[in-house]
PDB file of C-alpha atoms in Angstrom:
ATOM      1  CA  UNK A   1     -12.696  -6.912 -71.032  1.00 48.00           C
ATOM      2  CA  UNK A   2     -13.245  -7.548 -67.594  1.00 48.00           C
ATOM      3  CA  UNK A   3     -16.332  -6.535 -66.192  1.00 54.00           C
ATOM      4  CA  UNK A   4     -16.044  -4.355 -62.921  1.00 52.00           C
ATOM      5  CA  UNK A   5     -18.628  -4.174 -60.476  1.00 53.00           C
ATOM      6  CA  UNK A   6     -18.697  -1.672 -57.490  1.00 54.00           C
ATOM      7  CA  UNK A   7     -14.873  -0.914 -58.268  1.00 54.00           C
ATOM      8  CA  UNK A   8     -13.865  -4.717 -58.124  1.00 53.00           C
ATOM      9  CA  UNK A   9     -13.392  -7.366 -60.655  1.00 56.00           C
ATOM     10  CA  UNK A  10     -15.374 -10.160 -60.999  1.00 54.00           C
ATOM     11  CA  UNK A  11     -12.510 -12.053 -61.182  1.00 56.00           C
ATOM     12  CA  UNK A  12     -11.393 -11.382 -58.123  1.00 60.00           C
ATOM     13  CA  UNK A  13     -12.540 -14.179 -55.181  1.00 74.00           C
ATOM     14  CA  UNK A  14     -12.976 -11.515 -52.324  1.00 77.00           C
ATOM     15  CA  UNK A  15     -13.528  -8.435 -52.616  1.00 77.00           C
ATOM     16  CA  UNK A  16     -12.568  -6.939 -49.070  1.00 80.00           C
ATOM     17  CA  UNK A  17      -9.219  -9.191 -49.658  1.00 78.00           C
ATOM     18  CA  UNK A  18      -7.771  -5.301 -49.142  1.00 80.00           C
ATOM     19  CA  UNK A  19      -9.357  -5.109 -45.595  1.00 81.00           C
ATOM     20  CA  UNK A  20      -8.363  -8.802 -44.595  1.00 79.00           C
ATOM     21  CA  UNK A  21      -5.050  -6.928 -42.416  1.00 75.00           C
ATOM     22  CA  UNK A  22      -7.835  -5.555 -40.410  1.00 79.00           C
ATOM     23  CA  UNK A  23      -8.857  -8.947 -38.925  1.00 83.00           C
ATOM     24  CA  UNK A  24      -5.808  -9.406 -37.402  1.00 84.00           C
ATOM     25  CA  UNK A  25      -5.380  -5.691 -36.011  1.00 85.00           C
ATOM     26  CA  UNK A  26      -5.586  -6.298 -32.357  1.00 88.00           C
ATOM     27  CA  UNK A  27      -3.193  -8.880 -32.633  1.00 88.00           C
ATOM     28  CA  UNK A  28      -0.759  -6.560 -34.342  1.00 86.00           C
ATOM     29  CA  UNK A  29      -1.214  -3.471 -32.306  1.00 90.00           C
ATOM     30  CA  UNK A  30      -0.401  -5.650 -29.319  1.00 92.00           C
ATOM     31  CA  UNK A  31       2.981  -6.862 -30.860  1.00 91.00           C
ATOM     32  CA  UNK A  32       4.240  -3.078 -31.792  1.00 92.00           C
ATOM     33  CA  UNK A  33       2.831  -2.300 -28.394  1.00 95.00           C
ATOM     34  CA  UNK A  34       4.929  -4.964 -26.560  1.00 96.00           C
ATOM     35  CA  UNK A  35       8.256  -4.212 -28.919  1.00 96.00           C
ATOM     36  CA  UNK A  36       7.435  -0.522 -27.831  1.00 96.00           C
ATOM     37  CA  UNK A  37       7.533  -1.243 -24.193  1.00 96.00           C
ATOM     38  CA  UNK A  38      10.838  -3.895 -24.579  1.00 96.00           C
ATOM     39  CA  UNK A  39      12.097  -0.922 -26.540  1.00 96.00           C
ATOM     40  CA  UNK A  40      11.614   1.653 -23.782  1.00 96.00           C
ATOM     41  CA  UNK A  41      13.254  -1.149 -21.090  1.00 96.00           C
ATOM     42  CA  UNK A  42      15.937  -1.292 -23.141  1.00 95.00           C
ATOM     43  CA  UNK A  43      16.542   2.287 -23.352  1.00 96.00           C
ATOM     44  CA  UNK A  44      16.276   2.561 -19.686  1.00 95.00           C
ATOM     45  CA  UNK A  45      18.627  -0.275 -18.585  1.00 94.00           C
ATOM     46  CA  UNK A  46      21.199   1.416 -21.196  1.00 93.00           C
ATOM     47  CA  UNK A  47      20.576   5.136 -19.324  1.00 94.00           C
ATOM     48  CA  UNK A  48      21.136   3.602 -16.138  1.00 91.00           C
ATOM     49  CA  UNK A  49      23.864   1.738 -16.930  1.00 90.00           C
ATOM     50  CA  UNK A  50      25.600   5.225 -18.149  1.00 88.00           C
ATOM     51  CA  UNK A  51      25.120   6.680 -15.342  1.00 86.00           C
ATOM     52  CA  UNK A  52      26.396   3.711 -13.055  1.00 85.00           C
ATOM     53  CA  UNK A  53      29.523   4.058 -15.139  1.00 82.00           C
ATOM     54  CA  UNK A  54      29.901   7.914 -14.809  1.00 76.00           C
ATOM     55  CA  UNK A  55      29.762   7.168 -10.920  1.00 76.00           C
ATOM     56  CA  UNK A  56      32.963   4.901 -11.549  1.00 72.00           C
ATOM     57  CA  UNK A  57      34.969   8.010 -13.239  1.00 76.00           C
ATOM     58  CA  UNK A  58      36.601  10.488 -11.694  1.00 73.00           C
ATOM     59  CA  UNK A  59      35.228  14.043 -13.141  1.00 71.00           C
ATOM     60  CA  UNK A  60      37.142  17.402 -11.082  1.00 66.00           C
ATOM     61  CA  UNK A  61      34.120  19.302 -12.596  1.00 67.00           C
ATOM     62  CA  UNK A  62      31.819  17.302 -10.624  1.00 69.00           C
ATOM     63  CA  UNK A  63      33.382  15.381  -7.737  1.00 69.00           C
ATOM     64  CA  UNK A  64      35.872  18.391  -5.953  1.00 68.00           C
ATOM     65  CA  UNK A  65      34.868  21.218  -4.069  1.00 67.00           C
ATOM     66  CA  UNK A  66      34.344  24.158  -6.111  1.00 67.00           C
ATOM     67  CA  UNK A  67      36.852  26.132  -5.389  1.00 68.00           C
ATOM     68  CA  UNK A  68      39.626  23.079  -6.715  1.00 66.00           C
ATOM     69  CA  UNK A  69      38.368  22.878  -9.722  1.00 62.00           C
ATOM     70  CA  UNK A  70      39.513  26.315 -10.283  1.00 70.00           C
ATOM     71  CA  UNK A  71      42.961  25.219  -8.464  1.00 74.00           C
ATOM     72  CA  UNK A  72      42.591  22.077 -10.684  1.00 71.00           C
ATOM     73  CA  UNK A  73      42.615  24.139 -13.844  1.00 74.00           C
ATOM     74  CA  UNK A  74      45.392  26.398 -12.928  1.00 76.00           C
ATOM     75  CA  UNK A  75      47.505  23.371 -12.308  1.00 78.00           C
ATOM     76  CA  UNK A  76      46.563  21.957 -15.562  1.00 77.00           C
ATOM     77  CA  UNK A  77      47.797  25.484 -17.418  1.00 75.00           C
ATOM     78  CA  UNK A  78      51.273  25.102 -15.445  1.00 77.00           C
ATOM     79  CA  UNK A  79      54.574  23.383 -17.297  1.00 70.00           C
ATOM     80  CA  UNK A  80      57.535  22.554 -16.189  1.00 69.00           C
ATOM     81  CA  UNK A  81      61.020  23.529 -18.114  1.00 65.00           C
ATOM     82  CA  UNK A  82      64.519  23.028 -17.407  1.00 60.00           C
ATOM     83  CA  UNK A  83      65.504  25.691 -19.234  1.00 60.00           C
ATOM     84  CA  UNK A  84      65.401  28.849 -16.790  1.00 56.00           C
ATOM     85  CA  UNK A  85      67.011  28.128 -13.268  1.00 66.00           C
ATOM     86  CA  UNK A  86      66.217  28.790  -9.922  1.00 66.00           C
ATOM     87  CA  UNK A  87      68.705  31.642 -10.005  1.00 71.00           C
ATOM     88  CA  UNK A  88      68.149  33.004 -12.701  1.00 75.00           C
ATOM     89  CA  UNK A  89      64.152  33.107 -11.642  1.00 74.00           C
ATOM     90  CA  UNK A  90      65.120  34.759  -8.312  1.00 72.00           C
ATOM     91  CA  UNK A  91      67.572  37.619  -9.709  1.00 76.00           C
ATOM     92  CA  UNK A  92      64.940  38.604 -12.294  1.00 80.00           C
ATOM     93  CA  UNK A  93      61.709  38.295  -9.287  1.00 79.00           C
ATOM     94  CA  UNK A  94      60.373  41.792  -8.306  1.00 81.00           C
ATOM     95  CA  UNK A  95      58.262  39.732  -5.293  1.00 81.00           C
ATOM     96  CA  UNK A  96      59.183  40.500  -1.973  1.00 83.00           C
ATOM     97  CA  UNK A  97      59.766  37.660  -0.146  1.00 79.00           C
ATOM     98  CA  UNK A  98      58.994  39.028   3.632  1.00 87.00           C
ATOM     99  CA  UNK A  99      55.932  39.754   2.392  1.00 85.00           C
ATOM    100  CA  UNK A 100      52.573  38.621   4.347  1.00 85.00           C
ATOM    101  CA  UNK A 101      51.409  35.551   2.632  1.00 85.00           C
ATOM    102  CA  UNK A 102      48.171  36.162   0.530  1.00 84.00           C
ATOM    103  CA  UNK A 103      44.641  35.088   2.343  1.00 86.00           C
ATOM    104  CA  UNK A 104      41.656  35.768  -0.669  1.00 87.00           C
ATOM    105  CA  UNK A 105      39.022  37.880   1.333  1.00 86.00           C
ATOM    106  CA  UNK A 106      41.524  39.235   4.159  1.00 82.00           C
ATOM    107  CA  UNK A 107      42.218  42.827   3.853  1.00 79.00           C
ATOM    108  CA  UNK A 108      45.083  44.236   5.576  1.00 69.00           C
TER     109      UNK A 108
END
């Protein structure tokens, strides 16, 4: 059997051959610390370059006035059919059509 001495075998040609990584620490922490910061460039070219490209769109949410992006929406929900005519749309109307046209906010 193999004789140990303060946990190690004699056999064995260093015994801190465990702690050798620890030479070279510095040298390591600097590389993680460097691929951390490329890392973190990368990430913020990428973020910037989103946002340069959701200035090219077009969002209604974001780029029209409030108020027509309601007007926006409302369009969106309207269809066109062909399969009720004008006159049959006006015979069946209950509107009155010398009616004041509608201002929101003005009372009358």
């Amino acid at each position: 059997e193999d004789q140990v001495v303060n946990g190690h075998n004699e056999k064995e040609n260093n015994p801190f051959a465990e702690y050798m990584w620890m030479e070279n620490e510095e040298d390591f922490n600097r590389q993680v610390e460097e691929e951390l910061q490329e890392q973190e460039f990368l990430d913020r070219c990428f973020q910037e370059m989103l946002e340069e490209e959701d200035q090219d769109w077009f969002i209604p949410s974001r780029d029209l006035p409030q108020g027509i992006g309601q007007l926006q929406q409302q369009l969106n929900g309207l269809s066109v059919t062909d399969s009720h005519s004008s006159e049959d749309i006006l015979s069946k109307s209950t509107l009155n059509p010398d009616a004041k046209e509608f201002v929101p906010g003005v009372k009358y």
